[in-house]
Amino acid sequence: MATRDPIRMFRDYLRRKGLRCTAERDEIVQALQRTSHHFRVEDVVADLAARGSSASRATVYRTVPLLVEAGLLCVGDALPGGEFTYEFVHGRDHHDHLCCLRCHERIEFAERGIELLQIDVARHHGYRLVGHHLDLFGICPKCQALEQGGG
Amino acid sequence: MATRDPIRMFRDYLRRKGLRCTAERDEIVQALQRTSHHFRVEDVVADLAARGSSASRATVYRTVPLLVEAGLLCVGDALPGGEFTYEFVHGRDHHDHLCCLRCHERIEFAERGIELLQIDVARHHGYRLVGHHLDLFGICPKCQALEQGGG
DNA sequence: GTGGCTGCAAAGAATTTGCAAAGGG
DNA sequence: CCCTTTGCAAATTCTTTGCAGCCAC
């Protein structure tokens, strides 16, 4: 397994960018590993606070964009109020998402057929495909039921 | 051209849901047609204000989620500060994007096969599919050539 | 030793909400 | 008529920012 330590990956990224490796940044990455797979920034803040970490809310907010750029996080969908969800993508197989517009349930799926067609599209345009980002939006079964019941 | 009138599409949606067709909601859809293809909620608010529309900011915010669910709008990228961009989708004129990571060329494409598979995925999970957001990332032919030349 | 990083708390924005009045079906 | 929708503006909530001291390099 080539799964590398995410803390190390982030440090490598920071060094490449001439930024500094700090205890706070390490702690934030550790928090990502403890937090649920799909999470909000506030979840990380809460986790750190509960552990008595020295990393503050502001530092978390300042670090998240770096983590996204480093490839450790993906931006997910938005919650009412404009808050974002993120996904910790380190060391996991690629997958796409099916999201409920109502309750924001987030189902992961991998569809070989779609990926193959993507390769076709890229090739048709002469592109060498590197990656993709696919979100499907819809209404989940539960919310559909509520709808008919009189939601 | 099979493109249906978006106002009518929205009204149909509202009726299906037992919601009401109002002048304000019509005006918001009209504003979408005037606003640039990718826009922010505040752009719509500004457009309506400039026209002296009776639709207020609150109403716009309350209507946008309905438009997304109705399939007339797609959620686009997020801006710093948590603000969203939206995209006005004309019925079946929907398209996805193929982006070059080097030169940021942005090609639009529509691949029926992918869309059909998406419907399958959604159905398999019991979801009613409303929309999707797909970006392919790669290297365009020109940049590939430069690469080999010694980029 | 230097320049980036951090915490704190207040500022800044975007979005939501409550309530009474107006209007669609 | 009943129930949804609306406007207004305050409230809520997420995110950014300014500054002084600390710390990685």
mmCIF file with all atom_site columns, C-alpha atoms in Angstrom, chain A residues 1-129:
data_model
loop_
_atom_site.group_PDB
_atom_site.id
_atom_site.type_symbol
_atom_site.label_atom_id
_atom_site.label_alt_id
_atom_site.label_comp_id
_atom_site.label_asym_id
_atom_site.label_entity_id
_atom_site.label_seq_id
_atom_site.pdbx_PDB_ins_code
_atom_site.Cartn_x
_atom_site.Cartn_y
_atom_site.Cartn_z
_atom_site.occupancy
_atom_site.B_iso_or_equiv
_atom_site.pdbx_formal_charge
_atom_site.auth_seq_id
_atom_site.auth_comp_id
_atom_site.auth_asym_id
_atom_site.auth_atom_id
_atom_site.pdbx_PDB_model_num
ATOM 1   C CA . MET A 1 1   ? 0.000   0.000  0.000   1.00 0.00 ? 1   MET A CA 1
ATOM 2   C CA . ALA A 1 2   ? 1.444   3.321  -1.049  1.00 0.00 ? 2   ALA A CA 1
ATOM 3   C CA . THR A 1 3   ? -0.734  5.239  1.400   1.00 0.00 ? 3   THR A CA 1
ATOM 4   C CA . ARG A 1 4   ? 1.487   7.915  2.823   1.00 0.00 ? 4   ARG A CA 1
ATOM 5   C CA . ASP A 1 5   ? 1.066   9.691  6.075   1.00 0.00 ? 5   ASP A CA 1
ATOM 6   C CA . PRO A 1 6   ? -1.195  12.718 5.460   1.00 0.00 ? 6   PRO A CA 1
ATOM 7   C CA . ILE A 1 7   ? 0.756   14.832 7.913   1.00 0.00 ? 7   ILE A CA 1
ATOM 8   C CA . ARG A 1 8   ? 3.857   14.153 5.933   1.00 0.00 ? 8   ARG A CA 1
ATOM 9   C CA . MET A 1 9   ? 2.085   14.905 2.657   1.00 0.00 ? 9   MET A CA 1
ATOM 10  C CA . PHE A 1 10  ? 0.920   18.237 4.001   1.00 0.00 ? 10  PHE A CA 1
ATOM 11  C CA . ARG A 1 11  ? 4.379   19.077 5.275   1.00 0.00 ? 11  ARG A CA 1
ATOM 12  C CA . ASP A 1 12  ? 5.846   18.297 1.899   1.00 0.00 ? 12  ASP A CA 1
ATOM 13  C CA . TYR A 1 13  ? 3.313   20.581 0.317   1.00 0.00 ? 13  TYR A CA 1
ATOM 14  C CA . LEU A 1 14  ? 4.102   23.373 2.768   1.00 0.00 ? 14  LEU A CA 1
ATOM 15  C CA . ARG A 1 15  ? 7.815   23.077 2.139   1.00 0.00 ? 15  ARG A CA 1
ATOM 16  C CA . ARG A 1 16  ? 7.335   23.113 -1.607  1.00 0.00 ? 16  ARG A CA 1
ATOM 17  C CA . LYS A 1 17  ? 5.413   26.345 -1.200  1.00 0.00 ? 17  LYS A CA 1
ATOM 18  C CA . GLY A 1 18  ? 7.943   27.846 1.173   1.00 0.00 ? 18  GLY A CA 1
ATOM 19  C CA . LEU A 1 19  ? 5.409   27.802 4.005   1.00 0.00 ? 19  LEU A CA 1
ATOM 20  C CA . ARG A 1 20  ? 6.079   26.607 7.512   1.00 0.00 ? 20  ARG A CA 1
ATOM 21  C CA . CYS A 1 21  ? 5.328   23.369 9.273   1.00 0.00 ? 21  CYS A CA 1
ATOM 22  C CA . THR A 1 22  ? 3.743   24.106 12.612  1.00 0.00 ? 22  THR A CA 1
ATOM 23  C CA . ALA A 1 23  ? 2.301   22.099 15.454  1.00 0.00 ? 23  ALA A CA 1
ATOM 24  C CA . GLU A 1 24  ? -1.099  23.652 14.780  1.00 0.00 ? 24  GLU A CA 1
ATOM 25  C CA . ARG A 1 25  ? -1.099  22.515 11.176  1.00 0.00 ? 25  ARG A CA 1
ATOM 26  C CA . ASP A 1 26  ? -0.158  19.021 12.200  1.00 0.00 ? 26  ASP A CA 1
ATOM 27  C CA . GLU A 1 27  ? -2.939  18.988 14.749  1.00 0.00 ? 27  GLU A CA 1
ATOM 28  C CA . ILE A 1 28  ? -5.468  20.047 12.169  1.00 0.00 ? 28  ILE A CA 1
ATOM 29  C CA . VAL A 1 29  ? -4.512  17.173 9.898   1.00 0.00 ? 29  VAL A CA 1
ATOM 30  C CA . GLN A 1 30  ? -4.783  14.807 12.823  1.00 0.00 ? 30  GLN A CA 1
ATOM 31  C CA . ALA A 1 31  ? -8.234  16.175 13.530  1.00 0.00 ? 31  ALA A CA 1
ATOM 32  C CA . LEU A 1 32  ? -9.226  15.379 9.952   1.00 0.00 ? 32  LEU A CA 1
ATOM 33  C CA . GLN A 1 33  ? -8.406  11.778 10.597  1.00 0.00 ? 33  GLN A CA 1
ATOM 34  C CA . ARG A 1 34  ? -10.650 11.706 13.649  1.00 0.00 ? 34  ARG A CA 1
ATOM 35  C CA . THR A 1 35  ? -13.535 13.686 12.196  1.00 0.00 ? 35  THR A CA 1
ATOM 36  C CA . SER A 1 36  ? -16.206 12.009 10.134  1.00 0.00 ? 36  SER A CA 1
ATOM 37  C CA . HIS A 1 37  ? -15.454 11.630 6.470   1.00 0.00 ? 37  HIS A CA 1
ATOM 38  C CA . HIS A 1 38  ? -17.727 14.453 5.395   1.00 0.00 ? 38  HIS A CA 1
ATOM 39  C CA . PHE A 1 39  ? -17.440 17.367 7.748   1.00 0.00 ? 39  PHE A CA 1
ATOM 40  C CA . ARG A 1 40  ? -17.797 21.078 8.281   1.00 0.00 ? 40  ARG A CA 1
ATOM 41  C CA . VAL A 1 41  ? -15.056 23.443 9.347   1.00 0.00 ? 41  VAL A CA 1
ATOM 42  C CA . GLU A 1 42  ? -16.806 23.833 12.673  1.00 0.00 ? 42  GLU A CA 1
ATOM 43  C CA . ASP A 1 43  ? -16.537 20.088 13.241  1.00 0.00 ? 43  ASP A CA 1
ATOM 44  C CA . VAL A 1 44  ? -12.791 20.366 13.089  1.00 0.00 ? 44  VAL A CA 1
ATOM 45  C CA . VAL A 1 45  ? -12.817 23.394 15.355  1.00 0.00 ? 45  VAL A CA 1
ATOM 46  C CA . ALA A 1 46  ? -14.930 21.498 17.866  1.00 0.00 ? 46  ALA A CA 1
ATOM 47  C CA . ASP A 1 47  ? -12.700 18.449 17.732  1.00 0.00 ? 47  ASP A CA 1
ATOM 48  C CA . LEU A 1 48  ? -9.616  20.528 18.387  1.00 0.00 ? 48  LEU A CA 1
ATOM 49  C CA . ALA A 1 49  ? -11.281 22.452 21.168  1.00 0.00 ? 49  ALA A CA 1
ATOM 50  C CA . ALA A 1 50  ? -12.357 19.219 22.822  1.00 0.00 ? 50  ALA A CA 1
ATOM 51  C CA . ARG A 1 51  ? -8.785  18.003 22.746  1.00 0.00 ? 51  ARG A CA 1
ATOM 52  C CA . GLY A 1 52  ? -7.520  21.252 24.148  1.00 0.00 ? 52  GLY A CA 1
ATOM 53  C CA . SER A 1 53  ? -5.496  21.835 21.015  1.00 0.00 ? 53  SER A CA 1
ATOM 54  C CA . SER A 1 54  ? -3.707  25.110 20.624  1.00 0.00 ? 54  SER A CA 1
ATOM 55  C CA . ALA A 1 55  ? -5.049  25.511 17.103  1.00 0.00 ? 55  ALA A CA 1
ATOM 56  C CA . SER A 1 56  ? -7.730  28.202 17.061  1.00 0.00 ? 56  SER A CA 1
ATOM 57  C CA . ARG A 1 57  ? -10.765 28.680 14.897  1.00 0.00 ? 57  ARG A CA 1
ATOM 58  C CA . ALA A 1 58  ? -9.027  31.315 12.832  1.00 0.00 ? 58  ALA A CA 1
ATOM 59  C CA . THR A 1 59  ? -6.111  29.021 12.175  1.00 0.00 ? 59  THR A CA 1
ATOM 60  C CA . VAL A 1 60  ? -8.420  26.270 11.024  1.00 0.00 ? 60  VAL A CA 1
ATOM 61  C CA . TYR A 1 61  ? -10.133 28.628 8.622   1.00 0.00 ? 61  TYR A CA 1
ATOM 62  C CA . ARG A 1 62  ? -6.764  29.779 7.371   1.00 0.00 ? 62  ARG A CA 1
ATOM 63  C CA . THR A 1 63  ? -5.511  26.227 6.947   1.00 0.00 ? 63  THR A CA 1
ATOM 64  C CA . VAL A 1 64  ? -8.435  24.636 5.127   1.00 0.00 ? 64  VAL A CA 1
ATOM 65  C CA . PRO A 1 65  ? -7.682  26.346 1.792   1.00 0.00 ? 65  PRO A CA 1
ATOM 66  C CA . LEU A 1 66  ? -4.122  25.096 2.025   1.00 0.00 ? 66  LEU A CA 1
ATOM 67  C CA . LEU A 1 67  ? -5.342  21.567 2.614   1.00 0.00 ? 67  LEU A CA 1
ATOM 68  C CA . VAL A 1 68  ? -7.603  21.816 -0.396  1.00 0.00 ? 68  VAL A CA 1
ATOM 69  C CA . GLU A 1 69  ? -4.729  23.003 -2.527  1.00 0.00 ? 69  GLU A CA 1
ATOM 70  C CA . ALA A 1 70  ? -2.513  20.270 -1.160  1.00 0.00 ? 70  ALA A CA 1
ATOM 71  C CA . GLY A 1 71  ? -5.063  17.758 -2.357  1.00 0.00 ? 71  GLY A CA 1
ATOM 72  C CA . LEU A 1 72  ? -5.954  16.413 1.079   1.00 0.00 ? 72  LEU A CA 1
ATOM 73  C CA . LEU A 1 73  ? -9.419  17.948 1.099   1.00 0.00 ? 73  LEU A CA 1
ATOM 74  C CA . CYS A 1 74  ? -12.178 18.282 -1.447  1.00 0.00 ? 74  CYS A CA 1
ATOM 75  C CA . VAL A 1 75  ? -14.928 20.848 -1.243  1.00 0.00 ? 75  VAL A CA 1
ATOM 76  C CA . GLY A 1 76  ? -18.312 19.208 -0.972  1.00 0.00 ? 76  GLY A CA 1
ATOM 77  C CA . ASP A 1 77  ? -21.740 20.756 -1.211  1.00 0.00 ? 77  ASP A CA 1
ATOM 78  C CA . ALA A 1 78  ? -23.223 23.675 0.664   1.00 0.00 ? 78  ALA A CA 1
ATOM 79  C CA . LEU A 1 79  ? -25.558 23.683 3.616   1.00 0.00 ? 79  LEU A CA 1
ATOM 80  C CA . PRO A 1 80  ? -28.344 26.184 4.248   1.00 0.00 ? 80  PRO A CA 1
ATOM 81  C CA . GLY A 1 81  ? -26.596 29.280 5.465   1.00 0.00 ? 81  GLY A CA 1
ATOM 82  C CA . GLY A 1 82  ? -23.823 28.937 2.928   1.00 0.00 ? 82  GLY A CA 1
ATOM 83  C CA . GLU A 1 83  ? -21.655 26.700 5.045   1.00 0.00 ? 83  GLU A CA 1
ATOM 84  C CA . PHE A 1 84  ? -19.544 24.194 3.166   1.00 0.00 ? 84  PHE A CA 1
ATOM 85  C CA . THR A 1 85  ? -18.886 20.569 3.664   1.00 0.00 ? 85  THR A CA 1
ATOM 86  C CA . TYR A 1 86  ? -15.464 19.133 3.004   1.00 0.00 ? 86  TYR A CA 1
ATOM 87  C CA . GLU A 1 87  ? -14.212 15.674 2.423   1.00 0.00 ? 87  GLU A CA 1
ATOM 88  C CA . PHE A 1 88  ? -10.960 14.211 3.595   1.00 0.00 ? 88  PHE A CA 1
ATOM 89  C CA . VAL A 1 89  ? -9.751  12.386 0.500   1.00 0.00 ? 89  VAL A CA 1
ATOM 90  C CA . HIS A 1 90  ? -6.409  11.096 1.567   1.00 0.00 ? 90  HIS A CA 1
ATOM 91  C CA . GLY A 1 91  ? -5.685  7.466  0.814   1.00 0.00 ? 91  GLY A CA 1
ATOM 92  C CA . ARG A 1 92  ? -9.151  6.565  -0.348  1.00 0.00 ? 92  ARG A CA 1
ATOM 93  C CA . ASP A 1 93  ? -10.325 5.277  -3.661  1.00 0.00 ? 93  ASP A CA 1
ATOM 94  C CA . HIS A 1 94  ? -11.860 7.800  -5.955  1.00 0.00 ? 94  HIS A CA 1
ATOM 95  C CA . HIS A 1 95  ? -15.618 8.151  -5.811  1.00 0.00 ? 95  HIS A CA 1
ATOM 96  C CA . ASP A 1 96  ? -18.287 10.631 -6.762  1.00 0.00 ? 96  ASP A CA 1
ATOM 97  C CA . HIS A 1 97  ? -21.262 11.881 -4.805  1.00 0.00 ? 97  HIS A CA 1
ATOM 98  C CA . LEU A 1 98  ? -25.016 11.808 -4.908  1.00 0.00 ? 98  LEU A CA 1
ATOM 99  C CA . CYS A 1 99  ? -26.368 14.593 -2.681  1.00 0.00 ? 99  CYS A CA 1
ATOM 100 C CA . CYS A 1 100 ? -29.845 15.291 -1.389  1.00 0.00 ? 100 CYS A CA 1
ATOM 101 C CA . LEU A 1 101 ? -30.800 18.925 -1.886  1.00 0.00 ? 101 LEU A CA 1
ATOM 102 C CA . ARG A 1 102 ? -33.102 18.761 1.124   1.00 0.00 ? 102 ARG A CA 1
ATOM 103 C CA . CYS A 1 103 ? -31.345 16.901 3.890   1.00 0.00 ? 103 CYS A CA 1
ATOM 104 C CA . HIS A 1 104 ? -27.821 16.972 2.438   1.00 0.00 ? 104 HIS A CA 1
ATOM 105 C CA . GLU A 1 105 ? -27.356 13.269 2.789   1.00 0.00 ? 105 GLU A CA 1
ATOM 106 C CA . ARG A 1 106 ? -24.269 12.436 0.801   1.00 0.00 ? 106 ARG A CA 1
ATOM 107 C CA . ILE A 1 107 ? -23.918 9.031  -0.829  1.00 0.00 ? 107 ILE A CA 1
ATOM 108 C CA . GLU A 1 108 ? -20.680 7.926  -2.411  1.00 0.00 ? 108 GLU A CA 1
ATOM 109 C CA . PHE A 1 109 ? -20.639 5.910  -5.569  1.00 0.00 ? 109 PHE A CA 1
ATOM 110 C CA . ALA A 1 110 ? -18.238 4.768  -8.224  1.00 0.00 ? 110 ALA A CA 1
ATOM 111 C CA . GLU A 1 111 ? -19.586 4.163  -11.699 1.00 0.00 ? 111 GLU A CA 1
ATOM 112 C CA . ARG A 1 112 ? -17.105 2.601  -14.064 1.00 0.00 ? 112 ARG A CA 1
ATOM 113 C CA . GLY A 1 113 ? -19.228 3.416  -17.093 1.00 0.00 ? 113 GLY A CA 1
ATOM 114 C CA . ILE A 1 114 ? -19.217 7.124  -16.392 1.00 0.00 ? 114 ILE A CA 1
ATOM 115 C CA . GLU A 1 115 ? -15.478 7.164  -15.936 1.00 0.00 ? 115 GLU A CA 1
ATOM 116 C CA . LEU A 1 116 ? -14.950 5.358  -19.220 1.00 0.00 ? 116 LEU A CA 1
ATOM 117 C CA . LEU A 1 117 ? -17.139 7.825  -21.073 1.00 0.00 ? 117 LEU A CA 1
ATOM 118 C CA . GLN A 1 118 ? -15.207 10.673 -19.514 1.00 0.00 ? 118 GLN A CA 1
ATOM 119 C CA . ILE A 1 119 ? -12.041 9.236  -20.980 1.00 0.00 ? 119 ILE A CA 1
ATOM 120 C CA . ASP A 1 120 ? -13.751 9.109  -24.354 1.00 0.00 ? 120 ASP A CA 1
ATOM 121 C CA . VAL A 1 121 ? -14.824 12.730 -24.116 1.00 0.00 ? 121 VAL A CA 1
ATOM 122 C CA . ALA A 1 122 ? -11.334 13.840 -23.165 1.00 0.00 ? 122 ALA A CA 1
ATOM 123 C CA . ARG A 1 123 ? -9.753  11.827 -25.942 1.00 0.00 ? 123 ARG A CA 1
ATOM 124 C CA . HIS A 1 124 ? -12.214 13.181 -28.450 1.00 0.00 ? 124 HIS A CA 1
ATOM 125 C CA . HIS A 1 125 ? -10.927 16.656 -27.650 1.00 0.00 ? 125 HIS A CA 1
ATOM 126 C CA . GLY A 1 126 ? -7.315  15.557 -27.626 1.00 0.00 ? 126 GLY A CA 1
ATOM 127 C CA . TYR A 1 127 ? -7.033  15.992 -23.867 1.00 0.00 ? 127 TYR A CA 1
ATOM 128 C CA . ARG A 1 128 ? -5.057  13.829 -21.523 1.00 0.00 ? 128 ARG A CA 1
ATOM 129 C CA . LEU A 1 129 ? -7.473  13.301 -18.639 1.00 0.00 ? 129 LEU A CA 1
#
